DNA sequence: GCTATCCGATAGCTACGCTATCCACGTGCG
DNA sequence: CGCACGTGGATAGCGTAGCTATCGGATAGC
């Protein structure tokens, strides 16, 4: 198919497709002549992946490029998630400020094994510091339950990965799952907040609009 | 204190402080004269909160403004998290594309009560759609475990909130916790991925650098 | 031939989060 | 008294990110 058809079937503008090709997140079409290129289903699939990561998970184009490069190059099984993690920076990774020793210790207290050397440790520690700086330090119990929940989803992620036998499929699940799993969890957490809030502090039964947006 | 001292004690440049005042996330100093204003500890605390949300959780200035407005105005207890949620948009909230019916049903199957009308539902559903579009749809078991983990952290969040008796402290915990809790969880999830990956696919014992960055 | 479309490159645009400059004023030190 | 310095307030600019619009040249199909 031609670029106009690719644009039509995916809903992505031609200009954007060209942009993605320029940025290296989408392979150029097969060149048939000086001004003639053909695109296949693989291009459409990749395009959907790119849009899903960018729109659905807020991954930057540079991050998408790293993910797709890893997908195309194949990744080692024991580090499938590690590669994806390196490609998708955490929200709090922009600062270079050092976390407090105490916060790092608190994080280390709830993780084990190889996790103790993970680059995400200082990010989590800085987040704890911010809670303290705002005047609302969090209890150990809170942190422990977060760690427990994180272990549950990590096991779920790996179980899902192990259901695939094809290494390429495993790589896809790891890459996409790292980015989109965050979004799914955040959404479910917010929904659970609403549910739990209603359970603990029931709203007056009169008007059933207890959310920030009077939903339909 | 004056603006220069405020800048020095918080590490935020004077220009940025002025910018925050302009944007309404920081109250102006008390005006003593035409070119003389005094800032207090409250300004320093607010400034640290702003930096924590912006740097630590990637919240936009507009989002911080909504959060601080809610903090200053007081929020209803049964919706403390709701207000914070509205102020901190999810990563995948930029698109307006409609999720598939099927994905919405799958989400609804794992949430209960008031959560069924939550604005985060379509976001989670779109994320599921993206997994499918990439060719790696996720199992019900995976989603159920995510929901279970989300319920655990939601309960932890509310327990933490209920430990405070001061409504202002509860509002702070809800607002900051919504944004920074995401960061803490994402970090712990990534750490857990490393731990779980090592458990399931042990790396060769020779070189202990099994992470994407040869850590120290 | 003529028109429509294509490819490729380049320049521009919008939003965001600052950052730098300018100005007039008033404090405070000598 | 005099004058440099810091201040508040306003405005303009900057750097990055993610597109988007336009241009030039070429060719396919009628």
XYZ file of C-alpha atoms (C1' of nucleotides) in Angstrom:
492
model
C 0.000 0.000 0.000
C 1.013 3.592 -0.410
C 1.509 6.155 2.272
C -1.912 7.686 1.719
C -3.571 4.342 2.247
C -1.443 3.659 5.311
C -2.550 7.002 6.636
C -6.189 6.262 5.963
C -6.233 2.809 7.535
C -4.400 3.858 10.691
C -5.815 7.334 11.128
C -2.358 8.847 11.335
C -1.662 11.845 9.122
C 0.830 11.496 6.285
C 2.930 14.238 7.795
C 3.137 12.323 11.069
C 4.037 9.103 9.301
C 6.841 10.879 7.539
C 7.903 12.308 10.859
C 8.019 8.861 12.445
C 10.073 7.526 9.572
C 12.457 10.447 9.951
C 12.787 9.759 13.651
C 13.489 6.107 13.032
C 10.534 4.617 14.901
C 8.976 3.419 11.669
C 10.853 1.690 8.868
C 10.751 3.419 5.473
C 8.595 1.792 2.854
C 10.130 -0.495 0.299
C 11.422 1.746 -2.439
C 10.077 0.812 -5.849
C 11.331 3.874 -7.621
C 12.503 7.420 -7.042
C 9.096 8.515 -5.791
C 7.320 5.300 -5.113
C 7.375 3.306 -1.925
C 5.256 0.433 -0.710
C 4.134 -0.153 2.854
C 2.903 -3.431 4.273
C 0.919 -4.701 7.213
C 4.045 -4.634 9.311
C 4.140 -0.895 8.882
C 0.526 -0.564 9.952
C 1.154 -2.739 12.999
C 4.213 -0.788 14.001
C 2.339 2.434 13.530
C -0.391 1.248 15.858
C 2.245 0.286 18.411
C 3.851 3.701 18.188
C 0.560 5.497 18.610
C -0.398 3.225 21.481
C 2.792 3.947 23.348
C 2.758 7.671 22.633
C -0.913 8.345 23.176
C -1.766 5.586 25.564
C 1.259 5.610 27.805
C 2.835 9.001 27.239
C 6.116 7.530 26.036
C 8.329 9.986 24.167
C 9.324 9.392 20.567
C 12.877 8.783 21.720
C 11.584 6.185 24.181
C 9.512 4.515 21.486
C 12.608 4.409 19.334
C 14.535 2.605 22.042
C 11.688 0.143 22.565
C 11.266 -0.608 18.888
C 15.021 -0.931 18.457
C 15.024 -3.507 21.236
C 12.066 -5.307 19.684
C 13.735 -5.414 16.308
C 17.093 -6.442 17.706
C 15.850 -9.129 20.066
C 16.470 -8.957 23.773
C 17.856 -11.397 26.322
C 15.064 -13.210 28.140
C 16.268 -12.587 31.671
C 16.358 -8.878 31.025
C 13.377 -8.323 28.794
C 11.805 -5.968 31.299
C 15.110 -4.308 32.018
C 15.521 -3.202 28.430
C 12.004 -1.849 28.368
C 12.579 -0.069 31.659
C 15.627 1.674 30.303
C 13.576 2.813 27.336
C 10.669 4.179 29.349
C 11.888 6.665 31.905
C 9.923 7.028 35.123
C 8.011 10.220 35.771
C 10.346 11.327 38.533
C 13.549 10.647 36.647
C 14.088 14.215 35.444
C 15.796 15.545 38.543
C 19.338 14.737 39.579
C 18.859 15.625 43.214
C 20.113 13.053 45.666
C 17.601 11.285 47.895
C 18.143 11.154 51.633
C 19.992 8.182 53.086
C 17.038 7.446 55.294
C 14.593 7.206 52.398
C 16.928 4.870 50.513
C 17.139 2.665 53.587
C 13.374 2.550 53.837
C 13.099 1.417 50.237
C 15.831 -1.147 50.634
C 13.979 -2.524 53.627
C 11.079 -3.618 51.430
C 12.951 -4.970 48.417
C 15.191 -7.945 48.169
C 17.842 -9.580 46.090
C 19.029 -7.958 42.940
C 16.485 -5.210 43.331
C 18.795 -3.530 45.814
C 20.911 -2.226 42.996
C 18.116 -1.028 40.794
C 18.189 2.469 39.253
C 14.596 3.058 40.340
C 15.612 3.030 44.021
C 16.668 6.677 44.185
C 13.505 7.710 42.377
C 11.283 5.976 44.885
C 13.417 7.382 47.697
C 13.061 10.919 46.399
C 9.304 10.460 46.274
C 9.350 9.445 49.949
C 11.434 12.519 50.679
C 8.831 14.705 49.042
C 6.129 13.284 51.263
C 8.276 14.152 54.257
C 9.058 17.628 52.961
C 5.354 18.311 52.598
C 4.969 17.352 56.216
C 3.205 14.026 55.684
C 5.727 11.229 56.041
C 4.356 7.806 55.263
C 4.272 4.817 57.551
C 6.315 1.668 57.048
C 3.077 -0.213 56.727
C 2.051 1.879 53.745
C 5.328 1.265 52.011
C 5.263 -2.442 52.779
C 1.821 -2.788 51.233
C 2.942 -0.940 48.144
C 5.862 -3.333 47.839
C 3.516 -6.278 48.260
C 1.246 -4.957 45.530
C 4.247 -4.341 43.270
C 5.348 -7.935 43.767
C 1.880 -9.146 42.784
C 1.855 -7.234 39.524
C 5.445 -8.198 38.758
C 4.516 -11.857 39.124
C 1.453 -11.298 36.955
C 3.642 -9.674 34.314
C 6.095 -12.548 34.269
C 3.351 -15.156 34.234
C 1.924 -13.410 31.216
C 5.331 -13.380 29.598
C 5.882 -17.064 30.268
C 2.645 -17.958 28.563
C 4.321 -16.960 25.324
C 6.822 -19.307 23.793
C 7.910 -17.072 20.945
C 10.793 -14.853 22.067
C 9.521 -12.015 19.892
C 6.140 -12.173 21.586
C 7.849 -12.163 24.978
C 9.832 -9.113 24.003
C 6.675 -7.378 22.843
C 4.861 -8.151 26.071
C 7.783 -6.938 28.148
C 8.249 -3.729 26.211
C 4.623 -2.782 25.867
C 3.733 -4.149 29.276
C 6.264 -2.004 31.071
C 4.798 1.167 29.636
C 1.133 0.287 29.423
C 1.034 -1.746 32.613
C 1.756 1.470 34.464
C -1.253 3.103 32.853
C -3.528 0.161 33.597
C -2.439 0.082 37.194
C -2.768 3.807 37.692
C -6.260 3.693 36.269
C -7.269 0.782 38.464
C -5.787 2.515 41.487
C -7.873 5.607 40.861
C -10.966 3.511 40.371
C -10.192 1.645 43.579
C -9.829 4.976 45.352
C -13.350 5.865 44.349
C -14.684 2.490 45.447
C -12.825 2.499 48.735
C -13.730 6.119 49.413
C -17.375 5.330 48.951
C -17.070 2.369 51.289
C -15.408 4.361 54.045
C -17.165 7.686 53.667
C -20.521 7.014 51.999
C -21.815 10.034 50.146
C -25.332 11.281 50.874
C -27.693 9.006 48.932
C -29.617 11.923 47.420
C -27.540 12.952 44.415
C -25.531 10.051 43.097
C -22.866 12.294 41.540
C -19.992 11.695 43.860
C -17.262 11.957 41.303
C -15.430 14.984 39.999
C -17.255 14.703 36.727
C -20.960 14.084 36.792
C -20.632 11.003 34.657
C -23.478 10.554 32.195
C 12.312 36.745 54.495
C 12.860 38.261 51.080
C 12.743 36.569 47.744
C 16.494 36.122 47.553
C 16.538 34.331 50.878
C 13.571 32.203 49.837
C 15.480 31.326 46.707
C 18.580 30.418 48.653
C 16.866 28.249 51.251
C 14.795 26.301 48.724
C 17.259 26.127 45.868
C 14.726 27.538 43.429
C 15.853 30.456 41.277
C 14.294 33.859 41.796
C 13.060 33.839 38.221
C 11.280 30.542 38.815
C 9.737 31.799 42.034
C 8.382 34.799 40.194
C 7.082 32.466 37.509
C 5.277 30.333 40.076
C 3.714 33.420 41.604
C 2.619 34.560 38.166
C 1.086 31.177 37.476
C -0.746 31.223 40.770
C 0.790 28.126 42.340
C 2.578 30.231 44.951
C 1.014 33.087 46.872
C 2.659 36.496 46.467
C 4.630 37.722 49.442
C 3.081 40.095 51.900
C 3.533 43.526 50.413
C 5.294 45.925 52.753
C 5.832 48.634 50.200
C 6.011 49.263 46.475
C 9.055 47.064 46.069
C 9.224 45.211 49.298
C 7.560 41.917 50.071
C 8.024 39.418 52.846
C 7.838 35.651 52.484
C 7.306 33.241 55.329
C 7.786 29.565 56.063
C 4.482 28.813 54.384
C 5.943 30.051 51.119
C 8.977 27.832 51.521
C 6.771 24.835 52.294
C 4.539 25.484 49.322
C 7.556 25.915 47.117
C 8.909 22.552 48.205
C 5.530 21.002 47.486
C 5.472 22.513 44.015
C 8.973 21.296 43.215
C 8.181 17.873 44.594
C 5.138 17.494 42.401
C 6.782 18.924 39.300
C 10.156 17.222 39.589
C 9.188 14.138 41.514
C 5.915 13.245 39.880
C 6.005 15.063 36.564
C 2.856 17.045 37.316
C 2.352 20.063 35.077
C 2.196 23.560 36.490
C -1.499 23.669 35.644
C -1.996 20.418 37.558
C -0.084 21.754 40.529
C -2.288 24.817 40.435
C -5.408 22.683 40.634
C -3.962 20.661 43.492
C -2.901 23.682 45.496
C -6.230 25.375 44.839
C -7.961 22.317 46.270
C -5.609 22.261 49.252
C -6.217 25.907 49.966
C -9.953 25.664 49.485
C -10.482 22.530 51.521
C -11.935 19.408 49.998
C -14.728 17.083 51.023
C -13.410 14.047 52.823
C -15.233 11.423 50.811
C -13.769 12.817 47.634
C -10.316 13.875 48.697
C -8.719 11.517 46.205
C -11.246 12.434 43.553
C -10.208 16.065 43.583
C -6.567 15.110 43.375
C -7.310 12.714 40.535
C -8.982 15.422 38.529
C -5.941 17.606 39.061
C -3.390 15.008 37.984
C -4.250 13.641 34.582
C -3.259 10.080 33.782
C -0.555 9.430 31.241
C -2.995 8.070 28.702
C -5.558 10.834 29.023
C -4.373 12.866 26.030
C -6.264 10.972 23.381
C -9.974 11.185 22.813
C -10.221 7.920 20.943
C -12.994 5.630 22.093
C -12.042 2.292 23.648
C -13.599 -0.911 22.415
C -16.742 -2.166 24.095
C -15.020 -5.417 24.888
C -12.153 -3.755 26.727
C -14.559 -1.679 28.785
C -16.415 -4.838 29.734
C -13.193 -6.490 30.814
C -12.374 -3.573 33.077
C -15.865 -3.454 34.500
C -15.569 -7.137 35.311
C -12.806 -6.449 37.820
C -14.120 -3.316 39.490
C -17.154 -2.867 41.652
C -19.529 -0.318 43.052
C -19.105 3.299 42.251
C -15.935 2.547 40.339
C -18.069 1.518 37.396
C -18.648 5.134 36.507
C -15.122 6.326 36.930
C -13.461 8.448 34.223
C -10.340 6.279 34.369
C -12.265 3.326 32.927
C -11.897 4.337 29.265
C -8.210 5.020 29.824
C -7.606 1.551 31.195
C -9.728 0.095 28.417
C -7.739 1.867 25.727
C -4.554 0.486 27.256
C -5.997 -3.027 26.968
C -6.897 -2.270 23.357
C -3.327 -1.291 22.647
C -2.084 -4.626 23.967
C -4.497 -6.338 21.618
C -3.538 -4.150 18.698
C 0.089 -5.096 19.211
C -0.962 -8.710 19.029
C -0.464 -9.578 22.682
C -3.836 -9.511 24.409
C -3.666 -10.038 28.137
C -5.335 -12.766 30.124
C -8.175 -12.199 32.560
C -5.909 -13.510 35.280
C -3.399 -10.770 34.637
C -6.054 -8.091 34.842
C -7.592 -9.602 37.975
C -4.255 -9.556 39.724
C -3.694 -5.957 38.742
C -7.079 -5.095 40.200
C -6.211 -6.968 43.373
C -2.950 -5.055 43.694
C -4.751 -1.777 43.024
C -7.211 -2.551 45.809
C -4.307 -3.209 48.187
C -2.673 0.133 47.516
C -6.005 1.958 47.636
C -6.640 0.530 51.080
C -3.115 1.469 52.134
C -3.710 5.000 50.892
C -6.944 5.366 52.823
C -5.470 3.838 55.962
C -2.727 6.405 55.766
C -5.283 9.148 55.291
C -7.321 7.981 58.260
C -4.315 8.131 60.510
C -4.500 11.892 60.182
C -7.161 13.734 62.101
C -6.517 17.175 60.671
C -8.572 17.675 57.479
C -5.796 19.774 55.968
C -3.330 16.937 56.524
C -5.772 14.515 54.946
C -6.132 16.757 51.943
C -2.363 17.002 51.619
C -1.950 13.238 51.818
C -4.666 12.696 49.227
C -3.320 15.273 46.808
C 0.337 14.420 47.094
C -0.344 10.724 47.491
C -2.267 10.502 44.254
C 0.610 11.932 42.266
C 3.593 10.588 44.158
C 2.046 7.231 44.993
C 2.084 6.501 41.277
C 5.798 7.177 41.170
C 6.508 5.038 44.225
C 4.516 2.182 42.821
C 6.052 2.391 39.374
C 9.497 2.339 40.917
C 8.693 -0.623 43.138
C 7.174 -2.444 40.178
C 10.341 -2.017 38.166
C 12.445 -3.164 41.092
C 10.171 -6.161 41.520
C 10.585 -6.951 37.831
C 14.314 -7.171 38.341
C 13.931 -9.358 41.416
C 11.376 -11.635 39.808
C 13.330 -11.828 36.576
C 16.392 -12.928 38.455
C 14.389 -15.546 40.305
C 12.873 -17.021 37.150
C 15.757 -16.627 34.741
C 18.942 -16.504 36.824
C 21.756 -14.731 35.077
C 25.132 -16.444 34.728
C 26.844 -16.119 38.107
C 30.113 -14.859 36.632
C 29.558 -11.128 36.172
C 27.029 -9.746 38.602
C 25.960 -6.935 36.259
C 22.605 -8.119 35.119
C 20.964 -4.730 34.799
C 20.774 -2.438 31.831
C 23.313 -0.173 33.418
C 26.403 -1.733 34.844
C 25.640 -0.496 38.307
C 28.725 0.767 40.137
C 0.857 16.183 -22.726
C -1.568 16.941 -18.179
C -2.892 16.282 -13.858
C -2.729 14.021 -9.547
C -0.067 11.931 -6.405
C 4.170 10.646 -4.347
C 8.642 11.145 -1.905
C 11.936 13.752 0.557
C 13.543 17.805 2.738
C 13.018 21.988 5.181
C 10.852 25.410 7.710
C 7.381 26.726 10.812
C 4.105 26.236 14.645
C 2.206 25.482 19.423
C 2.751 24.406 24.165
C 5.497 24.198 28.235
C 8.646 25.533 31.675
C 11.443 28.299 32.567
C 15.144 32.337 32.034
C 16.871 36.802 30.942
C 16.296 41.608 30.523
C 14.406 45.888 31.579
C 12.486 49.455 34.471
C 11.346 52.270 38.291
C 11.682 52.467 42.998
C 13.200 52.484 47.716
C 16.387 50.814 51.307
C 20.366 51.275 53.609
C 25.288 52.027 54.003
C 28.964 55.256 53.819
C 23.241 63.332 51.182
C 24.308 60.228 47.559
C 24.276 56.229 45.138
C 24.879 51.262 44.454
C 22.075 47.279 45.230
C 18.162 44.421 45.567
C 13.256 44.312 44.787
C 8.818 43.678 42.462
C 6.506 43.664 38.208
C 6.273 43.191 33.341
C 7.733 41.474 28.941
C 10.318 38.997 25.756
C 13.091 35.197 24.591
C 14.832 30.314 24.707
C 15.049 25.163 24.254
C 12.718 21.035 23.677
C 9.028 18.103 21.906
C 5.823 16.715 18.606
C 3.966 17.530 15.033
C 2.330 20.289 10.494
C 2.629 22.935 6.249
C 4.968 23.963 2.188
C 8.139 23.319 -1.583
C 10.589 20.936 -5.308
C 11.191 17.470 -8.262
C 9.607 13.202 -10.330
C 6.566 9.907 -12.254
C 2.222 7.113 -13.047
C -1.817 6.872 -15.332
C -5.068 8.837 -18.400
